Amino acid sequence: MELVLSIGIGIMTGSGVWLILRPRTYQVIVGLSLLSYAVNLFIFAVGGVKSDAAPLLEEGVAVSTMTDPVPHALVLTAIVIGFATTALFLVVLLAARGLTGTDHVDGREQPK
């Protein structure tokens, strides 16, 4: 499980960085989204995801069997902020494309 999660995080991080380095703004936005998803998975992996474990204190439950709710709260917050920034980036992308007529990162097309 941990190996598969590590490979998934690595693939998402590598793909995100590759897309961030592309010349089109839409590819950069998708790359930023992939990178944020990889960071969310990393936070889950570091936080020690336990299935079927309650994050709440109950009588008779040993503290060592409980899951830590902090990584879950951090990832939920990161997802909400990620959606908001992605929407902002898309609005800026559409405005820049309307002003420049291209979706190239620096506003100019590469010579062919």
Backbone as XML, in Angstrom:
<?xml version="1.0"?>
<chain id="A" units="angstrom">
  <residue number="1" name="MET">
    <atom name="N" x="0.828" y="-1.198" z="0.000"/>
    <atom name="CA" x="0.000" y="0.000" z="0.000"/>
    <atom name="C" x="0.866" y="1.253" z="0.000"/>
  </residue>
  <residue number="2" name="GLU">
    <atom name="N" x="1.880" y="1.288" z="0.876"/>
    <atom name="CA" x="2.732" y="2.474" z="0.964"/>
    <atom name="C" x="3.542" y="2.659" z="-0.301"/>
  </residue>
  <residue number="3" name="LEU">
    <atom name="N" x="4.007" y="1.559" z="-0.913"/>
    <atom name="CA" x="4.774" y="1.658" z="-2.139"/>
    <atom name="C" x="3.916" y="2.182" z="-3.281"/>
  </residue>
  <residue number="4" name="VAL">
    <atom name="N" x="2.700" y="1.687" z="-3.391"/>
    <atom name="CA" x="1.796" y="2.150" z="-4.438"/>
    <atom name="C" x="1.471" y="3.633" z="-4.253"/>
  </residue>
  <residue number="5" name="LEU">
    <atom name="N" x="1.264" y="4.042" z="-3.001"/>
    <atom name="CA" x="0.984" y="5.444" z="-2.713"/>
    <atom name="C" x="2.190" y="6.314" z="-3.056"/>
  </residue>
  <residue number="6" name="SER">
    <atom name="N" x="3.385" y="5.848" z="-2.728"/>
    <atom name="CA" x="4.597" y="6.609" z="-3.046"/>
    <atom name="C" x="4.793" y="6.735" z="-4.549"/>
  </residue>
  <residue number="7" name="ILE">
    <atom name="N" x="4.541" y="5.674" z="-5.281"/>
    <atom name="CA" x="4.669" y="5.722" z="-6.738"/>
    <atom name="C" x="3.630" y="6.677" z="-7.327"/>
  </residue>
  <residue number="8" name="GLY">
    <atom name="N" x="2.417" y="6.629" z="-6.807"/>
    <atom name="CA" x="1.366" y="7.538" z="-7.282"/>
    <atom name="C" x="1.709" y="8.990" z="-7.016"/>
  </residue>
  <residue number="9" name="ILE">
    <atom name="N" x="2.246" y="9.265" z="-5.831"/>
    <atom name="CA" x="2.653" y="10.637" z="-5.504"/>
    <atom name="C" x="3.774" y="11.078" z="-6.429"/>
  </residue>
  <residue number="10" name="GLY">
    <atom name="N" x="4.732" y="10.200" z="-6.686"/>
    <atom name="CA" x="5.847" y="10.534" z="-7.574"/>
    <atom name="C" x="5.398" y="10.800" z="-9.002"/>
  </residue>
  <residue number="11" name="ILE">
    <atom name="N" x="4.495" y="9.983" z="-9.509"/>
    <atom name="CA" x="3.998" y="10.167" z="-10.870"/>
    <atom name="C" x="3.205" y="11.471" z="-10.977"/>
  </residue>
  <residue number="12" name="MET">
    <atom name="N" x="2.360" y="11.743" z="-9.992"/>
    <atom name="CA" x="1.575" y="12.984" z="-10.028"/>
    <atom name="C" x="2.474" y="14.209" z="-9.904"/>
  </residue>
  <residue number="13" name="THR">
    <atom name="N" x="3.496" y="14.132" z="-9.043"/>
    <atom name="CA" x="4.423" y="15.252" z="-8.894"/>
    <atom name="C" x="5.206" y="15.483" z="-10.181"/>
  </residue>
  <residue number="14" name="GLY">
    <atom name="N" x="5.739" y="14.414" z="-10.755"/>
    <atom name="CA" x="6.491" y="14.538" z="-12.002"/>
    <atom name="C" x="5.640" y="15.078" z="-13.138"/>
  </residue>
  <residue number="15" name="SER">
    <atom name="N" x="4.413" y="14.576" z="-13.258"/>
    <atom name="CA" x="3.511" y="15.060" z="-14.312"/>
    <atom name="C" x="3.138" y="16.518" z="-14.080"/>
  </residue>
  <residue number="16" name="GLY">
    <atom name="N" x="2.906" y="16.885" z="-12.823"/>
    <atom name="CA" x="2.571" y="18.272" z="-12.511"/>
    <atom name="C" x="3.693" y="19.228" z="-12.841"/>
  </residue>
  <residue number="17" name="VAL">
    <atom name="N" x="4.920" y="18.860" z="-12.474"/>
    <atom name="CA" x="6.068" y="19.720" z="-12.784"/>
    <atom name="C" x="6.269" y="19.813" z="-14.288"/>
  </residue>
  <residue number="18" name="TRP">
    <atom name="N" x="6.122" y="18.707" z="-15.008"/>
    <atom name="CA" x="6.278" y="18.726" z="-16.467"/>
    <atom name="C" x="5.239" y="19.652" z="-17.099"/>
  </residue>
  <residue number="19" name="LEU">
    <atom name="N" x="4.009" y="19.594" z="-16.627"/>
    <atom name="CA" x="2.969" y="20.459" z="-17.188"/>
    <atom name="C" x="3.185" y="21.921" z="-16.808"/>
  </residue>
  <residue number="20" name="ILE">
    <atom name="N" x="3.715" y="22.190" z="-15.618"/>
    <atom name="CA" x="3.989" y="23.571" z="-15.225"/>
    <atom name="C" x="5.034" y="24.191" z="-16.154"/>
  </residue>
  <residue number="21" name="LEU">
    <atom name="N" x="5.949" y="23.395" z="-16.657"/>
    <atom name="CA" x="7.009" y="23.901" z="-17.526"/>
    <atom name="C" x="6.589" y="24.020" z="-18.990"/>
  </residue>
  <residue number="22" name="ARG">
    <atom name="N" x="5.355" y="23.695" z="-19.317"/>
    <atom name="CA" x="4.868" y="23.784" z="-20.695"/>
    <atom name="C" x="4.566" y="25.243" z="-21.052"/>
  </residue>
  <residue number="23" name="PRO">
    <atom name="N" x="4.492" y="25.574" z="-22.362"/>
    <atom name="CA" x="4.319" y="26.984" z="-22.764"/>
    <atom name="C" x="2.877" y="27.484" z="-22.764"/>
  </residue>
  <residue number="24" name="ARG">
    <atom name="N" x="1.914" y="26.642" z="-22.555"/>
    <atom name="CA" x="0.513" y="27.074" z="-22.602"/>
    <atom name="C" x="-0.052" y="27.230" z="-21.198"/>
  </residue>
  <residue number="25" name="THR">
    <atom name="N" x="-0.869" y="28.251" z="-20.997"/>
    <atom name="CA" x="-1.362" y="28.538" z="-19.653"/>
    <atom name="C" x="-2.317" y="27.457" z="-19.144"/>
  </residue>
  <residue number="26" name="TYR">
    <atom name="N" x="-3.110" y="26.867" z="-20.018"/>
    <atom name="CA" x="-4.022" y="25.813" z="-19.571"/>
    <atom name="C" x="-3.226" y="24.627" z="-19.024"/>
  </residue>
  <residue number="27" name="GLN">
    <atom name="N" x="-2.128" y="24.277" z="-19.673"/>
    <atom name="CA" x="-1.286" y="23.181" z="-19.197"/>
    <atom name="C" x="-0.663" y="23.518" z="-17.842"/>
  </residue>
  <residue number="28" name="VAL">
    <atom name="N" x="-0.312" y="24.775" z="-17.643"/>
    <atom name="CA" x="0.250" y="25.204" z="-16.365"/>
    <atom name="C" x="-0.792" y="25.052" z="-15.255"/>
  </residue>
  <residue number="29" name="ILE">
    <atom name="N" x="-2.028" y="25.415" z="-15.533"/>
    <atom name="CA" x="-3.091" y="25.303" z="-14.532"/>
    <atom name="C" x="-3.348" y="23.837" z="-14.172"/>
  </residue>
  <residue number="30" name="VAL">
    <atom name="N" x="-3.390" y="22.965" z="-15.165"/>
    <atom name="CA" x="-3.573" y="21.538" z="-14.887"/>
    <atom name="C" x="-2.382" y="20.995" z="-14.098"/>
  </residue>
  <residue number="31" name="GLY">
    <atom name="N" x="-1.172" y="21.458" z="-14.428"/>
    <atom name="CA" x="0.010" y="21.039" z="-13.681"/>
    <atom name="C" x="-0.038" y="21.465" z="-12.231"/>
  </residue>
  <residue number="32" name="LEU">
    <atom name="N" x="-0.488" y="22.692" z="-11.974"/>
    <atom name="CA" x="-0.630" y="23.156" z="-10.595"/>
    <atom name="C" x="-1.660" y="22.326" z="-9.838"/>
  </residue>
  <residue number="33" name="SER">
    <atom name="N" x="-2.733" y="21.956" z="-10.510"/>
    <atom name="CA" x="-3.753" y="21.116" z="-9.869"/>
    <atom name="C" x="-3.185" y="19.735" z="-9.525"/>
  </residue>
  <residue number="34" name="LEU">
    <atom name="N" x="-2.457" y="19.132" z="-10.466"/>
    <atom name="CA" x="-1.856" y="17.829" z="-10.197"/>
    <atom name="C" x="-0.860" y="17.901" z="-9.047"/>
  </residue>
  <residue number="35" name="LEU">
    <atom name="N" x="-0.085" y="18.971" z="-9.021"/>
    <atom name="CA" x="0.883" y="19.133" z="-7.946"/>
    <atom name="C" x="0.186" y="19.289" z="-6.588"/>
  </residue>
  <residue number="36" name="SER">
    <atom name="N" x="-0.918" y="20.016" z="-6.555"/>
    <atom name="CA" x="-1.640" y="20.162" z="-5.288"/>
    <atom name="C" x="-2.267" y="18.835" z="-4.856"/>
  </residue>
  <residue number="37" name="TYR">
    <atom name="N" x="-2.751" y="18.020" z="-5.814"/>
    <atom name="CA" x="-3.284" y="16.704" z="-5.461"/>
    <atom name="C" x="-2.178" y="15.806" z="-4.908"/>
  </residue>
  <residue number="38" name="ALA">
    <atom name="N" x="-0.980" y="15.894" z="-5.487"/>
    <atom name="CA" x="0.143" y="15.092" z="-4.995"/>
    <atom name="C" x="0.515" y="15.506" z="-3.571"/>
  </residue>
  <residue number="39" name="VAL">
    <atom name="N" x="0.485" y="16.803" z="-3.290"/>
    <atom name="CA" x="0.787" y="17.273" z="-1.933"/>
    <atom name="C" x="-0.278" y="16.778" z="-0.954"/>
  </residue>
  <residue number="40" name="ASN">
    <atom name="N" x="-1.538" y="16.787" z="-1.370"/>
    <atom name="CA" x="-2.610" y="16.271" z="-0.503"/>
    <atom name="C" x="-2.399" y="14.792" z="-0.189"/>
  </residue>
  <residue number="41" name="LEU">
    <atom name="N" x="-2.053" y="13.999" z="-1.194"/>
    <atom name="CA" x="-1.777" y="12.586" z="-0.955"/>
    <atom name="C" x="-0.568" y="12.407" z="-0.039"/>
  </residue>
  <residue number="42" name="PHE">
    <atom name="N" x="0.450" y="13.264" z="-0.217"/>
    <atom name="CA" x="1.627" y="13.194" z="0.643"/>
    <atom name="C" x="1.256" y="13.477" z="2.096"/>
  </residue>
  <residue number="43" name="ILE">
    <atom name="N" x="0.408" y="14.474" z="2.320"/>
    <atom name="CA" x="-0.030" y="14.783" z="3.690"/>
    <atom name="C" x="-0.778" y="13.603" z="4.286"/>
  </residue>
  <residue number="44" name="PHE">
    <atom name="N" x="-1.626" y="12.958" z="3.486"/>
    <atom name="CA" x="-2.317" y="11.759" z="3.976"/>
    <atom name="C" x="-1.325" y="10.658" z="4.314"/>
  </residue>
  <residue number="45" name="ALA">
    <atom name="N" x="-0.333" y="10.454" z="3.450"/>
    <atom name="CA" x="0.636" y="9.376" z="3.672"/>
    <atom name="C" x="1.465" y="9.628" z="4.924"/>
  </residue>
  <residue number="46" name="VAL">
    <atom name="N" x="1.883" y="10.868" z="5.131"/>
    <atom name="CA" x="2.682" y="11.196" z="6.301"/>
    <atom name="C" x="1.834" y="11.128" z="7.575"/>
  </residue>
  <residue number="47" name="GLY">
    <atom name="N" x="0.563" y="11.483" z="7.458"/>
    <atom name="CA" x="-0.327" y="11.480" z="8.621"/>
    <atom name="C" x="-0.728" y="10.105" z="9.074"/>
  </residue>
  <residue number="48" name="GLY">
    <atom name="N" x="-0.411" y="9.085" z="8.317"/>
    <atom name="CA" x="-0.750" y="7.728" z="8.721"/>
    <atom name="C" x="-2.230" y="7.448" z="8.578"/>
  </residue>
  <residue number="49" name="VAL">
    <atom name="N" x="-2.664" y="7.186" z="7.376"/>
    <atom name="CA" x="-4.075" y="6.906" z="7.120"/>
    <atom name="C" x="-4.418" y="5.527" z="7.673"/>
  </residue>
  <residue number="50" name="LYS">
    <atom name="N" x="-5.427" y="5.495" z="8.518"/>
    <atom name="CA" x="-5.914" y="4.233" z="9.073"/>
    <atom name="C" x="-7.362" y="4.069" z="8.657"/>
  </residue>
  <residue number="51" name="SER">
    <atom name="N" x="-7.690" y="2.913" z="8.129"/>
    <atom name="CA" x="-9.077" y="2.675" z="7.758"/>
    <atom name="C" x="-9.833" y="2.095" z="8.948"/>
  </residue>
  <residue number="52" name="ASP">
    <atom name="N" x="-11.100" y="2.382" z="9.014"/>
    <atom name="CA" x="-11.974" y="1.904" z="10.087"/>
    <atom name="C" x="-11.496" y="2.334" z="11.468"/>
  </residue>
  <residue number="53" name="ALA">
    <atom name="N" x="-10.919" y="3.529" z="11.574"/>
    <atom name="CA" x="-10.480" y="4.055" z="12.867"/>
    <atom name="C" x="-11.151" y="5.400" z="13.090"/>
  </residue>
  <residue number="54" name="ALA">
    <atom name="N" x="-11.728" y="5.563" z="14.248"/>
    <atom name="CA" x="-12.446" y="6.802" z="14.547"/>
    <atom name="C" x="-11.472" y="7.907" z="14.935"/>
  </residue>
  <residue number="55" name="PRO">
    <atom name="N" x="-11.689" y="9.136" z="14.439"/>
    <atom name="CA" x="-10.831" y="10.245" z="14.846"/>
    <atom name="C" x="-11.313" y="10.915" z="16.124"/>
  </residue>
  <residue number="56" name="LEU">
    <atom name="N" x="-12.336" y="10.358" z="16.769"/>
    <atom name="CA" x="-12.929" y="10.969" z="17.958"/>
    <atom name="C" x="-12.628" y="10.135" z="19.201"/>
  </residue>
  <residue number="57" name="LEU">
    <atom name="N" x="-12.566" y="10.823" z="20.331"/>
    <atom name="CA" x="-12.352" y="10.127" z="21.600"/>
    <atom name="C" x="-13.653" y="9.456" z="22.051"/>
  </residue>
  <residue number="58" name="GLU">
    <atom name="N" x="-13.546" y="8.201" z="22.397"/>
    <atom name="CA" x="-14.681" y="7.459" z="22.916"/>
    <atom name="C" x="-14.202" y="6.638" z="24.103"/>
  </residue>
  <residue number="59" name="GLU">
    <atom name="N" x="-15.117" y="6.272" z="24.962"/>
    <atom name="CA" x="-14.750" y="5.451" z="26.107"/>
    <atom name="C" x="-14.384" y="4.047" z="25.646"/>
  </residue>
  <residue number="60" name="GLY">
    <atom name="N" x="-13.323" y="3.519" z="26.231"/>
    <atom name="CA" x="-12.918" y="2.157" z="25.929"/>
    <atom name="C" x="-12.069" y="2.009" z="24.680"/>
  </residue>
  <residue number="61" name="VAL">
    <atom name="N" x="-11.762" y="3.090" z="24.001"/>
    <atom name="CA" x="-10.946" y="3.019" z="22.793"/>
    <atom name="C" x="-9.532" y="3.467" z="23.144"/>
  </residue>
  <residue number="62" name="ALA">
    <atom name="N" x="-8.555" y="2.645" z="22.802"/>
    <atom name="CA" x="-7.159" y="2.995" z="23.072"/>
    <atom name="C" x="-6.728" y="4.119" z="22.141"/>
  </residue>
  <residue number="63" name="VAL">
    <atom name="N" x="-5.943" y="5.042" z="22.671"/>
    <atom name="CA" x="-5.505" y="6.194" z="21.886"/>
    <atom name="C" x="-4.624" y="5.763" z="20.715"/>
  </residue>
  <residue number="64" name="SER">
    <atom name="N" x="-3.879" y="4.675" z="20.867"/>
    <atom name="CA" x="-2.978" y="4.219" z="19.804"/>
    <atom name="C" x="-3.728" y="3.693" z="18.585"/>
  </residue>
  <residue number="65" name="THR">
    <atom name="N" x="-4.995" y="3.328" z="18.727"/>
    <atom name="CA" x="-5.762" y="2.803" z="17.594"/>
    <atom name="C" x="-6.505" y="3.898" z="16.840"/>
  </residue>
  <residue number="66" name="MET">
    <atom name="N" x="-6.472" y="5.112" z="17.360"/>
    <atom name="CA" x="-7.213" y="6.200" z="16.718"/>
    <atom name="C" x="-6.392" y="6.819" z="15.600"/>
  </residue>
  <residue number="67" name="THR">
    <atom name="N" x="-7.065" y="7.434" z="14.674"/>
    <atom name="CA" x="-6.402" y="8.134" z="13.577"/>
    <atom name="C" x="-6.267" y="9.608" z="13.934"/>
  </residue>
  <residue number="68" name="ASP">
    <atom name="N" x="-5.290" y="10.257" z="13.339"/>
    <atom name="CA" x="-5.036" y="11.673" z="13.604"/>
    <atom name="C" x="-5.931" y="12.517" z="12.692"/>
  </residue>
  <residue number="69" name="PRO">
    <atom name="N" x="-6.794" y="13.373" z="13.225"/>
    <atom name="CA" x="-7.693" y="14.158" z="12.382"/>
    <atom name="C" x="-7.029" y="15.376" z="11.731"/>
  </residue>
  <residue number="70" name="VAL">
    <atom name="N" x="-5.827" y="15.751" z="12.173"/>
    <atom name="CA" x="-5.189" y="16.958" z="11.636"/>
    <atom name="C" x="-4.878" y="16.835" z="10.143"/>
  </residue>
  <residue number="71" name="PRO">
    <atom name="N" x="-4.283" y="15.726" z="9.649"/>
    <atom name="CA" x="-4.050" y="15.638" z="8.201"/>
    <atom name="C" x="-5.336" y="15.723" z="7.384"/>
  </residue>
  <residue number="72" name="HIS">
    <atom name="N" x="-6.412" y="15.157" z="7.901"/>
    <atom name="CA" x="-7.686" y="15.222" z="7.186"/>
    <atom name="C" x="-8.181" y="16.663" z="7.086"/>
  </residue>
  <residue number="73" name="ALA">
    <atom name="N" x="-8.047" y="17.400" z="8.174"/>
    <atom name="CA" x="-8.470" y="18.802" z="8.175"/>
    <atom name="C" x="-7.587" y="19.633" z="7.249"/>
  </residue>
  <residue number="74" name="LEU">
    <atom name="N" x="-6.286" y="19.376" z="7.251"/>
    <atom name="CA" x="-5.377" y="20.106" z="6.362"/>
    <atom name="C" x="-5.696" y="19.846" z="4.897"/>
  </residue>
  <residue number="75" name="VAL">
    <atom name="N" x="-5.947" y="18.588" z="4.560"/>
    <atom name="CA" x="-6.239" y="18.248" z="3.164"/>
    <atom name="C" x="-7.584" y="18.822" z="2.740"/>
  </residue>
  <residue number="76" name="LEU">
    <atom name="N" x="-8.576" y="18.785" z="3.603"/>
    <atom name="CA" x="-9.874" y="19.373" z="3.262"/>
    <atom name="C" x="-9.729" y="20.866" z="3.001"/>
  </residue>
  <residue number="77" name="THR">
    <atom name="N" x="-8.970" y="21.547" z="3.838"/>
    <atom name="CA" x="-8.725" y="22.978" z="3.634"/>
    <atom name="C" x="-7.969" y="23.210" z="2.336"/>
  </residue>
  <residue number="78" name="ALA">
    <atom name="N" x="-6.973" y="22.379" z="2.057"/>
    <atom name="CA" x="-6.189" y="22.529" z="0.826"/>
    <atom name="C" x="-7.047" y="22.293" z="-0.413"/>
  </residue>
  <residue number="79" name="ILE">
    <atom name="N" x="-7.985" y="21.369" z="-0.339"/>
    <atom name="CA" x="-8.865" y="21.118" z="-1.483"/>
    <atom name="C" x="-9.740" y="22.335" z="-1.763"/>
  </residue>
  <residue number="80" name="VAL">
    <atom name="N" x="-10.306" y="22.914" z="-0.721"/>
    <atom name="CA" x="-11.158" y="24.093" z="-0.900"/>
    <atom name="C" x="-10.357" y="25.259" z="-1.472"/>
  </residue>
  <residue number="81" name="ILE">
    <atom name="N" x="-9.178" y="25.500" z="-0.919"/>
    <atom name="CA" x="-8.337" y="26.589" z="-1.423"/>
    <atom name="C" x="-7.879" y="26.288" z="-2.843"/>
  </residue>
  <residue number="82" name="GLY">
    <atom name="N" x="-7.589" y="25.030" z="-3.146"/>
    <atom name="CA" x="-7.185" y="24.644" z="-4.504"/>
    <atom name="C" x="-8.268" y="24.911" z="-5.531"/>
  </residue>
  <residue number="83" name="PHE">
    <atom name="N" x="-9.524" y="24.599" z="-5.195"/>
    <atom name="CA" x="-10.626" y="24.897" z="-6.118"/>
    <atom name="C" x="-10.748" y="26.396" z="-6.351"/>
  </residue>
  <residue number="84" name="ALA">
    <atom name="N" x="-10.619" y="27.175" z="-5.295"/>
    <atom name="CA" x="-10.754" y="28.630" z="-5.430"/>
    <atom name="C" x="-9.634" y="29.214" z="-6.283"/>
  </residue>
  <residue number="85" name="THR">
    <atom name="N" x="-8.396" y="28.782" z="-6.056"/>
    <atom name="CA" x="-7.291" y="29.326" z="-6.848"/>
    <atom name="C" x="-7.348" y="28.852" z="-8.290"/>
  </residue>
  <residue number="86" name="THR">
    <atom name="N" x="-7.811" y="27.630" z="-8.521"/>
    <atom name="CA" x="-7.964" y="27.150" z="-9.893"/>
    <atom name="C" x="-9.012" y="27.972" z="-10.633"/>
  </residue>
  <residue number="87" name="ALA">
    <atom name="N" x="-10.101" y="28.279" z="-9.972"/>
    <atom name="CA" x="-11.127" y="29.128" z="-10.597"/>
    <atom name="C" x="-10.576" y="30.520" z="-10.889"/>
  </residue>
  <residue number="88" name="LEU">
    <atom name="N" x="-9.806" y="31.078" z="-9.964"/>
    <atom name="CA" x="-9.185" y="32.382" z="-10.195"/>
    <atom name="C" x="-8.216" y="32.330" z="-11.368"/>
  </residue>
  <residue number="89" name="PHE">
    <atom name="N" x="-7.383" y="31.281" z="-11.431"/>
    <atom name="CA" x="-6.442" y="31.138" z="-12.550"/>
    <atom name="C" x="-7.173" y="31.031" z="-13.878"/>
  </residue>
  <residue number="90" name="LEU">
    <atom name="N" x="-8.280" y="30.307" z="-13.909"/>
    <atom name="CA" x="-9.029" y="30.175" z="-15.157"/>
    <atom name="C" x="-9.631" y="31.507" z="-15.601"/>
  </residue>
  <residue number="91" name="VAL">
    <atom name="N" x="-10.115" y="32.309" z="-14.663"/>
    <atom name="CA" x="-10.651" y="33.627" z="-15.011"/>
    <atom name="C" x="-9.543" y="34.520" z="-15.552"/>
  </residue>
  <residue number="92" name="VAL">
    <atom name="N" x="-8.386" y="34.496" z="-14.904"/>
    <atom name="CA" x="-7.249" y="35.292" z="-15.389"/>
    <atom name="C" x="-6.795" y="34.791" z="-16.750"/>
  </residue>
  <residue number="93" name="LEU">
    <atom name="N" x="-6.800" y="33.467" z="-16.962"/>
    <atom name="CA" x="-6.439" y="32.889" z="-18.253"/>
    <atom name="C" x="-7.363" y="33.378" z="-19.349"/>
  </residue>
  <residue number="94" name="LEU">
    <atom name="N" x="-8.661" y="33.345" z="-19.093"/>
    <atom name="CA" x="-9.621" y="33.784" z="-20.108"/>
    <atom name="C" x="-9.473" y="35.282" z="-20.400"/>
  </residue>
  <residue number="95" name="ALA">
    <atom name="N" x="-9.222" y="36.081" z="-19.366"/>
    <atom name="CA" x="-9.030" y="37.516" z="-19.576"/>
    <atom name="C" x="-7.751" y="37.779" z="-20.366"/>
  </residue>
  <residue number="96" name="ALA">
    <atom name="N" x="-6.677" y="37.096" z="-20.026"/>
    <atom name="CA" x="-5.413" y="37.293" z="-20.741"/>
    <atom name="C" x="-5.520" y="36.828" z="-22.185"/>
  </residue>
  <residue number="97" name="ARG">
    <atom name="N" x="-6.237" y="35.734" z="-22.404"/>
    <atom name="CA" x="-6.409" y="35.247" z="-23.780"/>
    <atom name="C" x="-7.242" y="36.227" z="-24.591"/>
  </residue>
  <residue number="98" name="GLY">
    <atom name="N" x="-8.241" y="36.848" z="-23.953"/>
    <atom name="CA" x="-9.043" y="37.842" z="-24.659"/>
    <atom name="C" x="-8.244" y="39.089" z="-25.006"/>
  </residue>
  <residue number="99" name="LEU">
    <atom name="N" x="-7.324" y="39.478" z="-24.126"/>
    <atom name="CA" x="-6.514" y="40.673" z="-24.383"/>
    <atom name="C" x="-5.391" y="40.427" z="-25.376"/>
  </residue>
  <residue number="100" name="THR">
    <atom name="N" x="-4.725" y="39.278" z="-25.280"/>
    <atom name="CA" x="-3.565" y="39.023" z="-26.133"/>
    <atom name="C" x="-3.886" y="38.207" z="-27.371"/>
  </residue>
  <residue number="101" name="GLY">
    <atom name="N" x="-4.978" y="37.464" z="-27.350"/>
    <atom name="CA" x="-5.331" y="36.621" z="-28.490"/>
    <atom name="C" x="-4.600" y="35.291" z="-28.511"/>
  </residue>
  <residue number="102" name="THR">
    <atom name="N" x="-3.849" y="34.978" z="-27.472"/>
    <atom name="CA" x="-3.130" y="33.713" z="-27.403"/>
    <atom name="C" x="-3.134" y="33.207" z="-25.964"/>
  </residue>
  <residue number="103" name="ASP">
    <atom name="N" x="-2.910" y="31.922" z="-25.803"/>
    <atom name="CA" x="-2.829" y="31.369" z="-24.459"/>
    <atom name="C" x="-1.401" y="30.959" z="-24.112"/>
  </residue>
  <residue number="104" name="HIS">
    <atom name="N" x="-0.439" y="31.528" z="-24.826"/>
    <atom name="CA" x="0.964" y="31.257" z="-24.533"/>
    <atom name="C" x="1.340" y="31.939" z="-23.226"/>
  </residue>
  <residue number="105" name="VAL">
    <atom name="N" x="2.235" y="31.342" z="-22.461"/>
    <atom name="CA" x="2.569" y="31.830" z="-21.126"/>
    <atom name="C" x="3.085" y="33.259" z="-21.154"/>
  </residue>
  <residue number="106" name="ASP">
    <atom name="N" x="3.977" y="33.580" z="-22.086"/>
    <atom name="CA" x="4.532" y="34.930" z="-22.119"/>
    <atom name="C" x="3.764" y="35.863" z="-23.063"/>
  </residue>
  <residue number="107" name="GLY">
    <atom name="N" x="2.662" y="35.403" z="-23.630"/>
    <atom name="CA" x="1.821" y="36.256" z="-24.469"/>
    <atom name="C" x="2.198" y="36.293" z="-25.928"/>
  </residue>
  <residue number="108" name="ARG">
    <atom name="N" x="3.251" y="35.575" z="-26.319"/>
    <atom name="CA" x="3.686" y="35.554" z="-27.720"/>
    <atom name="C" x="3.734" y="34.111" z="-28.197"/>
  </residue>
  <residue number="109" name="GLU">
    <atom name="N" x="3.414" y="33.932" z="-29.444"/>
    <atom name="CA" x="3.532" y="32.605" z="-30.061"/>
    <atom name="C" x="4.983" y="32.372" z="-30.445"/>
  </residue>
  <residue number="110" name="GLN">
    <atom name="N" x="5.395" y="31.115" z="-30.373"/>
    <atom name="CA" x="6.734" y="30.749" z="-30.800"/>
    <atom name="C" x="6.785" y="30.735" z="-32.332"/>
  </residue>
  <residue number="111" name="PRO">
    <atom name="N" x="7.890" y="31.198" z="-32.944"/>
    <atom name="CA" x="7.991" y="31.113" z="-34.408"/>
    <atom name="C" x="8.048" y="29.652" z="-34.845"/>
  </residue>
  <residue number="112" name="LYS">
    <atom name="N" x="7.413" y="29.365" z="-35.967"/>
    <atom name="CA" x="7.373" y="27.962" z="-36.446"/>
    <atom name="C" x="8.481" y="27.667" z="-37.403"/>
  </residue>
</chain>
